[in-house]
Coordinates of C-alpha atoms in Angstrom, one line a residue:
Chain O
X1 CA -77.5 7.6 66.3
X2 CA -77.1 4.3 64.9
X3 CA -79.1 1.4 66.6
X4 CA -77.1 -1.2 68.4
X5 CA -79.2 -1.9 71.4
X6 CA -82.9 -2.2 71.7
X7 CA -85.2 -2.2 74.4
X8 CA -88.4 -4.5 74.1
X9 CA -91.3 -3.5 76.4
X10 CA -94.0 -6.0 76.4
X11 CA -92.8 -9.6 75.8
X12 CA -95.9 -11.4 74.9
X13 CA -96.1 -13.1 71.5
X14 CA -95.4 -10.1 69.8
X15 CA -92.8 -8.6 72.0
X16 CA -90.9 -12.0 72.1
X17 CA -90.9 -12.4 68.5
X18 CA -89.2 -9.1 68.0
X19 CA -86.6 -9.8 70.5
X20 CA -85.6 -13.1 68.9
X21 CA -85.6 -11.4 65.2
X22 CA -83.3 -8.2 66.6
X23 CA -81.1 -10.7 68.5
X24 CA -80.6 -12.8 65.3
X25 CA -79.5 -9.9 63.6
X26 CA -77.0 -9.0 65.8
X27 CA -78.4 -6.4 68.2
X28 CA -78.2 -6.2 71.7
X29 CA -81.7 -6.8 73.2
X30 CA -83.1 -5.9 76.7
X31 CA -86.4 -7.3 77.4
X32 CA -89.0 -6.1 80.2
X33 CA -92.6 -6.9 81.0
X34 CA -94.7 -5.5 83.8
X35 CA -95.6 -9.3 84.7
X36 CA -92.3 -10.7 85.8
X37 CA -93.5 -14.1 84.7
X38 CA -94.4 -13.1 81.2
X39 CA -91.0 -11.4 80.9
X40 CA -89.3 -14.9 81.9
X41 CA -91.8 -16.8 79.5
X42 CA -90.8 -14.2 76.7
X43 CA -87.2 -14.8 77.1
X44 CA -87.6 -18.6 76.7
X45 CA -89.9 -17.9 73.7
X46 CA -87.3 -15.9 72.0
X47 CA -84.6 -18.5 72.9
X48 CA -87.0 -21.4 71.2
X49 CA -87.7 -18.8 68.4
X50 CA -83.9 -18.4 67.6
X51 CA -83.2 -22.4 68.0
X52 CA -86.5 -22.5 65.2
X53 CA -84.8 -20.0 62.9
X54 CA -81.5 -22.0 62.9
X55 CA -83.5 -25.2 62.1
X56 CA -85.3 -23.4 59.4
X57 CA -81.8 -22.2 58.0
X58 CA -82.7 -18.6 58.6
X59 CA -80.1 -17.9 60.8
X60 CA -77.2 -16.9 58.9
X61 CA -73.3 -16.1 59.6
X62 CA -73.8 -16.4 63.6
X63 CA -74.5 -19.3 66.0
X64 CA -77.4 -20.0 67.8
X65 CA -75.6 -19.2 71.1
X66 CA -74.4 -16.0 70.1
X67 CA -77.8 -14.5 69.2
X68 CA -79.4 -16.1 72.5
X69 CA -76.5 -14.5 74.6
X70 CA -77.7 -10.9 73.2
X71 CA -80.8 -11.1 75.2
X72 CA -81.2 -10.0 78.6
X73 CA -84.1 -9.6 80.6
X74 CA -84.1 -6.3 82.7
X75 CA -85.5 -6.0 86.1
X76 CA -87.3 -2.7 85.5
X77 CA -88.5 -0.4 82.5
X78 CA -85.7 1.9 83.2
X79 CA -83.0 -0.7 82.9
X80 CA -84.3 -2.1 79.8
X81 CA -84.1 0.9 78.1
X82 CA -81.0 2.7 79.4
X83 CA -78.5 3.4 76.6
X84 CA -80.8 1.9 73.9
X85 CA -81.2 3.5 70.5
X86 CA -84.8 2.1 69.8
X87 CA -87.7 0.9 71.9
X88 CA -89.9 -1.5 70.3
X89 CA -93.3 -1.4 72.6
X90 CA -95.7 -4.5 72.2
X91 CA -97.8 -4.0 75.4
X92 CA -101.6 -4.5 75.5
X93 CA -104.0 -2.6 72.9
X94 CA -105.1 0.2 75.5
X95 CA -104.7 3.5 75.2
X96 CA -104.3 4.2 79.2
X97 CA -101.5 1.4 79.3
X98 CA -99.6 2.7 76.2
X99 CA -99.5 6.2 77.2
X100 CA -98.4 5.3 81.0
X101 CA -95.7 3.3 79.1
X102 CA -94.6 5.9 76.7
X103 CA -94.4 8.6 79.6
X104 CA -91.9 6.2 81.5
X105 CA -90.1 5.7 78.2
X106 CA -89.9 9.3 77.5
X107 CA -88.4 9.8 81.0
X108 CA -85.8 7.3 80.7
X109 CA -84.3 7.1 77.4
X110 CA -82.0 9.2 75.6
X111 CA -84.1 11.9 73.5
X112 CA -82.5 10.8 70.5
X113 CA -83.9 7.2 70.7
X114 CA -86.7 6.2 68.7
X115 CA -90.0 5.0 70.5
X116 CA -91.9 2.6 68.1
X117 CA -95.2 0.9 69.1
X118 CA -96.2 -2.3 67.7
X119 CA -99.8 -1.5 68.1
X120 CA -102.0 -2.7 65.2
X121 CA -104.9 -0.8 66.0
X122 CA -104.3 2.4 68.0
X123 CA -103.3 6.0 66.8
X124 CA -100.4 7.7 67.8
X125 CA -101.6 11.1 68.2
X126 CA -102.9 10.7 71.6
X127 CA -100.0 8.4 72.9
X128 CA -97.3 11.0 71.9
X129 CA -99.0 13.7 73.6
X130 CA -98.2 12.4 76.9
X131 CA -94.1 12.9 76.1
X132 CA -91.8 15.5 75.8
X133 CA -90.2 14.5 72.7
X134 CA -93.2 13.3 70.8
X135 CA -91.3 13.6 67.5
X136 CA -89.5 10.4 67.8
X137 CA -92.6 8.5 68.5
X138 CA -94.3 6.3 65.8
X139 CA -96.0 3.1 65.2
X140 CA -94.0 0.2 63.7
X141 CA -96.6 -2.6 63.4
X142 CA -95.2 -6.0 62.4
X143 CA -97.6 -8.6 60.8
X144 CA -97.6 -11.8 63.0
X145 CA -95.0 -13.5 63.2
X146 CA -92.4 -10.4 63.2
X147 CA -89.5 -13.0 63.1
X148 CA -91.0 -14.3 59.7
X149 CA -93.4 -12.1 57.9
X150 CA -91.5 -9.2 56.3
X151 CA -94.2 -6.3 56.4
X152 CA -93.8 -3.4 58.8
X153 CA -96.3 -0.7 58.8
X154 CA -94.9 2.9 59.6
X155 CA -97.5 5.1 60.7
X156 CA -97.0 8.9 62.2
X157 CA -99.1 10.6 64.7
X158 CA -99.6 14.3 64.2
X159 CA -96.3 15.3 66.0
X160 CA -94.3 12.5 64.5
X161 CA -91.2 14.0 62.8
X162 CA -90.7 12.9 59.1
X163 CA -87.1 12.2 60.0
X164 CA -88.3 9.3 62.6
X165 CA -90.1 7.7 59.7
X166 CA -87.6 7.7 57.1
X167 CA -84.9 6.6 59.6
X168 CA -86.9 3.7 60.4
X169 CA -87.8 3.0 57.0
X170 CA -84.0 2.4 56.2
X171 CA -83.4 0.6 59.3
X172 CA -86.2 -2.1 58.7
X173 CA -85.2 -2.2 54.7
X174 CA -81.6 -3.0 56.0
X175 CA -82.9 -5.9 58.1
X176 CA -84.6 -7.5 55.0
X177 CA -88.1 -6.3 56.4
X178 CA -90.3 -4.5 53.8
X179 CA -91.5 -1.3 55.6
X180 CA -94.6 0.8 54.1
X181 CA -95.3 4.0 55.3
X182 CA -98.8 5.4 55.9
X183 CA -99.1 9.1 55.0
X184 CA -102.1 9.5 57.4
X185 CA -103.2 7.2 60.2
X186 CA -106.6 5.1 59.6
X187 CA -107.9 2.4 61.8
X188 CA -106.2 -0.7 61.1
X189 CA -103.7 0.8 58.9
X190 CA -103.1 -0.8 55.6
X191 CA -102.9 -5.0 56.0
X192 CA -105.6 -5.5 58.6
X193 CA -108.1 -3.2 56.5
X194 CA -107.5 -5.2 53.3
X195 CA -107.6 -8.4 55.2
X196 CA -110.9 -7.5 57.1
X197 CA -112.5 -6.3 53.7
X198 CA -111.8 -9.9 52.4
X199 CA -112.7 -11.4 55.5
X200 CA -116.2 -9.9 55.6
X201 CA -117.1 -11.3 52.2
X202 CA -115.4 -14.5 53.1
X203 CA -118.1 -14.7 56.2
X204 CA -120.8 -13.6 54.2
X205 CA -120.3 -16.4 51.4
X206 CA -120.5 -18.8 54.3
X207 CA -123.5 -17.1 56.2
X208 CA -125.4 -16.9 52.9
X209 CA -125.3 -20.6 52.3
X210 CA -123.1 -20.1 49.0
X211 CA -120.1 -22.2 49.8
X212 CA -118.4 -24.2 52.8
X213 CA -115.8 -22.6 55.2
X214 CA -113.2 -25.1 53.6
X215 CA -114.2 -24.3 50.0
X216 CA -114.0 -20.5 50.6
X217 CA -110.6 -20.9 52.1
X218 CA -109.7 -22.9 49.1
X219 CA -110.8 -20.1 46.6
X220 CA -108.6 -17.9 48.4
X221 CA -105.3 -19.9 48.9
X222 CA -105.4 -21.9 45.8
X223 CA -106.5 -18.7 43.5
X224 CA -105.8 -15.1 44.4
X225 CA -103.7 -15.8 47.4
X226 CA -101.2 -17.4 45.1
X227 CA -100.8 -14.3 43.1
X228 CA -100.8 -11.9 46.3
X229 CA -97.9 -13.7 47.8
X230 CA -95.9 -12.6 44.7
X231 CA -97.5 -8.9 44.3
X232 CA -100.0 -6.9 45.3
X233 CA -103.5 -6.3 44.0
X234 CA -102.7 -3.0 41.7
X235 CA -100.0 -4.9 40.2
X236 CA -101.7 -8.2 39.5
X237 CA -104.5 -6.1 37.6
X238 CA -102.0 -4.0 35.8
X239 CA -100.6 -6.9 34.3
X240 CA -104.2 -8.7 33.9
X241 CA -105.0 -5.6 31.6
X242 CA -102.4 -6.9 29.2
X243 CA -100.5 -4.3 27.2
X244 CA -102.8 -1.3 28.2
X245 CA -102.4 -2.2 31.8
X246 CA -104.7 -1.0 34.4
X247 CA -106.0 1.7 32.1
X248 CA -107.5 -0.9 29.8
X249 CA -108.3 -3.2 32.9
X250 CA -110.5 -0.4 34.4
X251 CA -112.4 0.5 31.0
X252 CA -112.8 -3.3 30.2
X253 CA -114.0 -4.8 33.4
X254 CA -115.6 -1.7 34.9
X255 CA -119.1 -3.0 34.0
X256 CA -118.8 -6.4 35.5
X257 CA -116.8 -5.4 38.4
X258 CA -119.7 -3.0 39.3
X259 CA -122.2 -5.5 39.2
X260 CA -120.0 -7.5 41.8
X261 CA -119.4 -4.3 44.2
X262 CA -122.8 -3.8 44.3
X263 CA -123.7 -7.4 45.6
X264 CA -120.8 -7.7 48.2
X265 CA -121.5 -7.6 51.8
X266 CA -121.4 -4.3 53.5
X267 CA -122.3 -5.0 57.3
X268 CA -120.2 -3.5 60.0
X269 CA -121.1 -6.3 62.8
X270 CA -120.7 -10.0 62.6
X271 CA -124.0 -11.5 61.6
X272 CA -125.2 -13.5 64.8
X273 CA -125.7 -16.9 62.8
X274 CA -121.7 -16.4 61.4
X275 CA -119.8 -17.7 64.7
X276 CA -121.5 -21.2 64.7
X277 CA -121.4 -21.6 61.1
X278 CA -117.4 -20.7 60.9
X279 CA -116.5 -22.8 64.3
X280 CA -118.3 -25.7 62.7
X281 CA -117.2 -25.5 59.3
X282 CA -113.5 -25.0 60.7
X283 CA -113.9 -28.4 62.6
X284 CA -114.8 -29.8 59.2
X285 CA -112.0 -28.3 57.6
X286 CA -109.2 -29.2 60.1
X287 CA -110.5 -32.9 59.9
X288 CA -108.1 -34.9 61.9
X289 CA -105.2 -32.5 61.8
X290 CA -104.7 -30.7 65.3
X291 CA -103.9 -26.7 65.8
X292 CA -100.3 -27.5 66.2
X293 CA -100.4 -29.5 62.9
X294 CA -101.7 -26.7 61.1
X295 CA -99.6 -24.1 62.6
X296 CA -96.1 -26.1 62.0
X297 CA -97.7 -26.6 58.4
X298 CA -98.1 -22.9 57.8
X299 CA -94.9 -22.0 59.2
X300 CA -93.0 -24.5 57.2
X301 CA -94.6 -23.6 53.9
X302 CA -94.1 -19.7 55.0
X303 CA -90.3 -19.9 55.4
X304 CA -89.9 -22.0 52.1
X305 CA -91.9 -19.3 50.2
X306 CA -89.9 -16.5 52.0
X307 CA -86.7 -17.9 50.6
X308 CA -88.3 -18.0 47.3
X309 CA -90.0 -14.6 47.3
X310 CA -87.3 -12.6 49.3
X311 CA -83.7 -13.9 48.7
X312 CA -83.6 -14.0 44.8
Chain V
X1 CA -118.2 -42.2 30.6
X2 CA -114.6 -41.6 31.2
X3 CA -112.8 -38.5 29.8
X4 CA -110.6 -39.3 27.3
X5 CA -110.8 -36.4 24.6
X6 CA -111.9 -32.7 25.2
X7 CA -113.3 -30.3 23.0
X8 CA -112.1 -26.5 23.5
X9 CA -114.5 -23.9 22.2
X10 CA -112.9 -20.5 22.0
X11 CA -109.1 -20.6 21.9
X12 CA -108.1 -17.0 23.4
X13 CA -106.0 -16.9 26.6
X14 CA -108.2 -19.2 28.7
X15 CA -109.0 -21.7 26.0
X16 CA -105.6 -21.9 24.8
X17 CA -104.2 -22.5 28.2
X18 CA -106.7 -25.1 29.0
X19 CA -105.8 -27.1 25.8
X20 CA -102.0 -27.1 27.1
X21 CA -103.0 -28.1 30.4
X22 CA -105.3 -31.1 29.0
X23 CA -102.9 -32.0 26.6
X24 CA -100.1 -32.2 29.1
X25 CA -102.0 -34.5 31.3
X26 CA -102.6 -36.9 28.6
X27 CA -106.1 -36.1 27.1
X28 CA -106.9 -35.8 23.0
X29 CA -107.9 -31.9 22.5
X30 CA -109.5 -30.7 19.7
X31 CA -109.6 -26.8 19.2
X32 CA -111.9 -24.5 17.6
X33 CA -112.5 -20.8 17.3
X34 CA -115.2 -18.9 15.4
X35 CA -112.2 -16.9 14.3
X36 CA -109.9 -19.1 12.3
X37 CA -106.9 -17.2 12.9
X38 CA -107.5 -17.1 16.8
X39 CA -107.8 -20.8 16.5
X40 CA -104.3 -21.0 14.8
X41 CA -103.0 -18.6 17.2
X42 CA -104.6 -20.6 20.1
X43 CA -102.9 -23.9 19.0
X44 CA -99.4 -21.9 18.6
X45 CA -100.2 -20.4 22.4
X46 CA -100.9 -23.8 23.5
X47 CA -97.6 -25.2 22.2
X48 CA -95.4 -22.6 23.6
X49 CA -97.4 -23.1 27.1
X50 CA -96.4 -27.0 26.8
X51 CA -92.9 -26.0 26.2
X52 CA -92.8 -23.4 29.1
X53 CA -94.6 -26.2 31.5
X54 CA -91.5 -28.5 30.5
X55 CA -88.9 -25.7 31.3
X56 CA -90.4 -25.0 34.5
X57 CA -90.3 -28.7 35.4
X58 CA -93.8 -29.1 35.3
X59 CA -94.4 -31.5 32.9
X60 CA -93.8 -35.2 34.1
X61 CA -93.7 -38.6 32.6
X62 CA -94.0 -37.4 28.9
X63 CA -92.4 -35.6 26.3
X64 CA -93.0 -32.3 24.9
X65 CA -93.6 -33.9 21.5
X66 CA -96.0 -36.4 23.0
X67 CA -98.3 -33.8 24.5
X68 CA -98.2 -31.4 21.4
X69 CA -99.3 -34.2 19.3
X70 CA -102.5 -34.5 21.3
X71 CA -103.7 -31.2 20.2
X72 CA -105.8 -30.8 17.0
X73 CA -107.5 -27.6 15.3
X74 CA -110.8 -28.6 13.9
X75 CA -112.4 -26.9 11.1
X76 CA -116.0 -26.6 12.7
X77 CA -117.3 -26.6 15.8
X78 CA -119.0 -30.0 15.0
X79 CA -115.5 -31.8 14.6
X80 CA -114.2 -30.2 17.7
X81 CA -116.9 -31.6 19.8
X82 CA -117.5 -35.2 18.0
X83 CA -116.6 -38.1 20.4
X84 CA -115.5 -35.8 23.2
X85 CA -116.5 -36.7 26.8
X86 CA -116.1 -33.0 27.8
X87 CA -116.3 -29.4 26.4
X88 CA -114.4 -26.6 28.2
X89 CA -116.3 -23.7 26.5
X90 CA -114.2 -20.3 26.8
X91 CA -115.8 -18.1 24.4
X92 CA -116.7 -14.3 24.9
X93 CA -118.2 -13.2 28.4
X94 CA -121.7 -12.7 26.3
X95 CA -125.1 -14.3 27.0
X96 CA -126.1 -14.3 23.4
X97 CA -123.0 -15.6 22.2
X98 CA -122.8 -18.5 25.1
X99 CA -126.3 -19.4 24.2
X100 CA -125.5 -19.9 20.5
X101 CA -122.6 -21.9 21.3
X102 CA -124.2 -24.1 23.9
X103 CA -127.3 -24.9 21.6
X104 CA -124.7 -26.2 19.0
X105 CA -122.6 -28.1 21.6
X106 CA -126.0 -29.9 22.7
X107 CA -126.7 -30.9 19.3
X108 CA -123.4 -32.1 18.3
X109 CA -122.1 -33.9 21.3
X110 CA -123.1 -37.1 23.0
X111 CA -125.9 -36.6 25.4
X112 CA -123.4 -37.8 28.1
X113 CA -120.6 -35.5 27.4
X114 CA -120.3 -32.8 30.4
X115 CA -120.7 -29.2 28.9
X116 CA -118.3 -26.8 31.3
X117 CA -118.3 -23.1 30.7
X118 CA -115.1 -21.3 31.9
X119 CA -117.4 -18.0 32.4
X120 CA -116.2 -15.8 35.3
X121 CA -119.3 -13.9 35.5
X122 CA -122.3 -15.2 33.8
X123 CA -124.7 -17.4 35.3
X124 CA -125.7 -21.2 33.8
X125 CA -129.1 -21.0 34.4
X126 CA -130.1 -18.8 31.2
X127 CA -127.5 -20.7 29.1
X128 CA -128.7 -24.2 30.0
X129 CA -132.2 -23.3 28.9
X130 CA -131.5 -23.4 25.4
X131 CA -130.4 -26.9 25.5
X132 CA -132.1 -30.1 25.6
X133 CA -129.9 -31.8 28.0
X134 CA -129.4 -28.8 30.9
X135 CA -128.5 -31.3 33.5
X136 CA -124.8 -31.6 32.2
X137 CA -124.0 -28.0 31.8
X138 CA -122.2 -26.4 34.5
X139 CA -119.5 -23.2 35.4
X140 CA -116.2 -24.7 35.5
X141 CA -114.2 -21.3 36.3
X142 CA -110.6 -21.4 36.5
X143 CA -108.4 -18.8 37.7
X144 CA -105.9 -17.3 35.3
X145 CA -103.7 -18.9 33.7
X146 CA -105.6 -22.3 34.4
X147 CA -102.4 -24.2 33.0
X148 CA -100.6 -23.0 36.6
X149 CA -103.2 -21.9 39.0
X150 CA -105.0 -24.9 41.0
X151 CA -108.4 -23.4 41.8
X152 CA -111.4 -24.2 39.8
X153 CA -114.8 -22.9 40.6
X154 CA -117.8 -25.3 40.1
X155 CA -121.1 -23.5 39.9
X156 CA -124.6 -25.0 38.7
X157 CA -127.4 -23.5 37.3
X158 CA -130.8 -24.3 38.4
X159 CA -131.2 -27.3 36.3
X160 CA -127.7 -28.9 36.6
X161 CA -127.5 -32.3 37.7
X162 CA -125.7 -32.7 41.1
X163 CA -124.0 -35.6 39.7
X164 CA -122.3 -33.6 37.0
X165 CA -120.8 -31.3 39.5
X166 CA -119.6 -34.3 41.5
X167 CA -118.2 -35.7 38.5
X168 CA -116.4 -32.7 37.3
X169 CA -115.2 -32.3 41.1
X170 CA -113.3 -35.8 41.1
X171 CA -112.1 -35.0 37.6
X172 CA -110.4 -31.6 38.3
X173 CA -109.1 -33.5 41.6
X174 CA -107.6 -36.4 39.7
X175 CA -105.5 -33.7 37.6
X176 CA -104.2 -31.8 40.8
X177 CA -106.5 -29.0 40.6
X178 CA -108.1 -27.5 43.6
X179 CA -112.1 -27.6 42.7
X180 CA -114.5 -25.7 45.0
X181 CA -118.4 -26.0 45.0
X182 CA -120.8 -23.3 44.9
X183 CA -124.1 -24.3 46.3
X184 CA -125.8 -21.3 44.9
X185 CA -124.6 -19.2 41.9
X186 CA -123.6 -15.5 42.8
X187 CA -122.1 -12.8 40.5
X188 CA -118.1 -13.2 40.9
X189 CA -118.4 -16.5 42.0
X190 CA -116.1 -16.7 45.4
X191 CA -112.6 -15.8 44.3
X192 CA -113.4 -12.7 42.3
X193 CA -115.9 -11.4 44.9
X194 CA -113.3 -12.0 47.6
X195 CA -110.8 -10.2 45.3
X196 CA -112.8 -7.4 44.4
X197 CA -113.7 -6.8 48.2
X198 CA -110.2 -6.5 48.7
X199 CA -109.4 -4.4 45.8
X200 CA -112.0 -2.0 46.5
X201 CA -110.3 -1.1 49.9
X202 CA -106.7 -1.1 47.9
X203 CA -108.0 1.4 45.8
X204 CA -109.7 3.5 48.6
X205 CA -106.6 3.9 50.2
X206 CA -104.6 5.2 47.3
X207 CA -107.6 7.7 46.5
X208 CA -107.7 8.9 50.0
X209 CA -104.1 9.6 50.2
X210 CA -103.4 7.0 52.7
X211 CA -100.7 5.3 50.9
X212 CA -99.0 5.0 47.5
X213 CA -99.9 2.4 45.3
X214 CA -96.6 0.6 45.7
X215 CA -97.0 0.6 49.5
X216 CA -100.6 -0.7 49.3
X217 CA -99.3 -3.5 47.2
X218 CA -96.6 -4.4 49.6
X219 CA -98.9 -4.1 52.4
X220 CA -100.5 -7.2 50.7
X221 CA -97.7 -9.2 49.0
X222 CA -95.3 -8.9 52.1
X223 CA -98.1 -9.5 54.7
X224 CA -101.3 -11.3 54.5
X225 CA -100.7 -12.5 50.9
X226 CA -97.9 -14.6 52.1
X227 CA -100.1 -16.5 54.4
X228 CA -103.3 -16.2 52.2
X229 CA -101.0 -18.6 49.8
X230 CA -100.9 -21.2 52.4
X231 CA -104.3 -21.2 54.0
X232 CA -107.6 -19.2 53.6
X233 CA -108.9 -16.2 55.9
X234 CA -110.9 -18.5 57.8
X235 CA -108.2 -20.9 59.0
X236 CA -105.9 -18.0 59.6
X237 CA -108.0 -16.4 62.0
X238 CA -108.8 -19.7 63.5
X239 CA -105.2 -20.2 64.4
X240 CA -105.0 -16.7 65.2
X241 CA -107.3 -17.4 68.0
X242 CA -104.8 -19.5 69.7
X243 CA -106.3 -22.4 71.5
X244 CA -109.6 -21.0 71.5
X245 CA -109.6 -21.0 67.8
X246 CA -112.2 -18.7 66.1
X247 CA -114.6 -18.5 68.9
X248 CA -111.9 -16.9 70.9
X249 CA -110.9 -14.8 67.7
X250 CA -114.3 -13.4 67.2
X251 CA -115.0 -12.7 71.0
X252 CA -111.7 -11.1 71.5
X253 CA -111.3 -8.9 68.4
X254 CA -114.8 -8.3 67.5
X255 CA -114.8 -4.6 69.0
X256 CA -111.6 -3.7 67.2
X257 CA -112.9 -5.3 63.9
X258 CA -116.4 -3.6 64.1
X259 CA -114.4 -0.1 64.1
X260 CA -112.3 -1.3 61.2
X261 CA -115.5 -2.6 59.0
X262 CA -117.4 0.6 60.0
X263 CA -114.8 2.6 58.3
X264 CA -114.0 0.5 55.2
X265 CA -115.0 1.7 51.7
X266 CA -118.4 0.7 50.4
X267 CA -118.6 2.5 47.2
X268 CA -119.9 0.5 44.0
X269 CA -118.5 2.6 41.4
X270 CA -114.8 3.3 40.9
X271 CA -114.3 7.0 42.2
X272 CA -113.7 9.2 39.1
X273 CA -110.1 10.4 40.5
X274 CA -108.8 6.7 41.1
X275 CA -108.1 5.7 37.3
X276 CA -105.3 8.2 36.8
X277 CA -104.0 7.7 40.6
X278 CA -103.6 4.1 39.7
X279 CA -102.0 4.3 36.5
X280 CA -99.8 7.0 37.7
X281 CA -98.6 4.9 41.0
X282 CA -98.3 1.9 38.8
X283 CA -95.7 3.6 36.7
X284 CA -93.8 4.4 39.8
X285 CA -94.1 0.9 41.1
X286 CA -92.8 -0.8 37.5
X287 CA -89.9 1.7 37.6
X288 CA -87.7 0.5 35.0
X289 CA -89.3 -3.0 34.8
X290 CA -91.4 -3.8 31.7
X291 CA -94.4 -5.6 31.7
X292 CA -92.6 -8.7 30.6
X293 CA -90.3 -8.5 33.2
X294 CA -93.2 -8.5 35.7
X295 CA -95.1 -11.4 34.1
X296 CA -91.9 -13.5 33.9
X297 CA -91.2 -13.0 37.7
X298 CA -94.5 -13.7 38.7
X299 CA -94.9 -16.8 36.6
X300 CA -91.2 -18.0 37.8
X301 CA -92.1 -17.3 41.4
X302 CA -95.7 -18.9 41.0
X303 CA -94.1 -22.0 39.6
X304 CA -91.6 -22.4 42.7
X305 CA -94.4 -21.7 45.1
X306 CA -96.6 -24.1 43.4
X307 CA -93.9 -26.9 44.0
X308 CA -93.9 -26.0 47.5
X309 CA -97.5 -25.7 48.2
X310 CA -99.0 -28.6 46.4
X311 CA -96.3 -31.0 45.8
X312 CA -95.5 -32.1 49.5

């Protein structure tokens, strides 16, 4: 069943970004939120995002008006998912709420439609259990904002059909996304786990008075962050090993690396003093710049980088 | 004392890249290596790098020939550091060797010259102890390759003058680098600690069969890596907190993040099965591409990104 119409359930930051993305790629999109005001705001947000995509030269072969015209707001969940081949659920991160939504989705969709949850932390197994067709339920977690960042993490629950995962992998690839597949579910999927391993150390370096918030941020963005935008950590070290690759890298650097690992932060709750240090340090790092300045700078640079990295 | 001439001691990968960088910025450079063949190769490597910088449009206001003509190979350490105002030491990562070199540098340089070590892991305190003028000795660790990546980590030893650190901070900033200052020395400085915290989790995800090497790499490069090239992790989460910033981010996400931290890898020695899994997975990720292909791709994309990120 080819995907042509998509239901977006939950129209906050993530849902509205998905709506803009799908509409800009030619899909008919029906949005619904349990809170009608959020639904209206979500549509407006999606429209604004489509206009932004055009400004940034990321809307191709189509007019803004055509993209916008594909987005509808539904009056009820049933209407939003009627005759759709994919539902992208982006409601609150809460098992009870997601279970309620998936039960309704299961009842009101064609059983062949895929039900994908944008959840960044919850597991699919307890959610799909409330449905009669659990095989088509999976996690498809985007990295914020979904209309720009290519990563989509596909995570099965215990009852998810392999076919549903492979179908969605092909679907996202076709849209220029970079889907990755988890063989088993773990808290935080891949990207947030990796990011939180790094951030723990970043917090620790500030909390221990080793460097300022700004210098820790620079140590990432002017150093390893540059390389990580081009290729992942395994490949970086494979090349770092020279002709011998990862094999040589491990043999050669293992003793030094062991010393570093032994001294890395391993706490699992944020140290109490960290919050004030971070908030104060960020104020310094911001200087005269506003949040809006920083957000605009980030997105402008991201768009330029995406063109370099993904359009060659 | 303004820096005009620079002595490069140790002319392997790092030393020769420094030589190319400094020569391209208008400094007279004298290179020396304990192994004369490495010295000659280092010069050739520096020349090739300068030609590459021109090809990449990163050599401005000067000709390749002028840059190359500033590089000399010295016959002895004494000659390489005679009348220089900065020594960039890049010899093997070994305390005994570095101490021997710093003793000789201290004896043969103007006492006002700065002695900077490129060491990625050793501390300055035991090295500077062998000198008569320890105040001007510090770590200035570049991120590989120094001719491209902006980050330079400045780390004092116990006897380093604050003035030496602030002088080098201003010096590197003037050359378009991004220096960061560690208030205290820690193993791996900032960037390698942060990178190794992330890599431990990246290895663990493969070792536990959660995802393939390639998918873990994609989860970084198509997701958080993109944002980290633009700004560091603290600022990312500050913006992620919305108008409430880091304060709100911590309050709102603390419970979820705690669960992730509790389940992250905490081993300090590479699991024995990891090496084969990584080597095998990288072979798959490489596919038909050679190491040379990957290196070229990385550097071409890096150069384009540097122009976007640092030349605005």
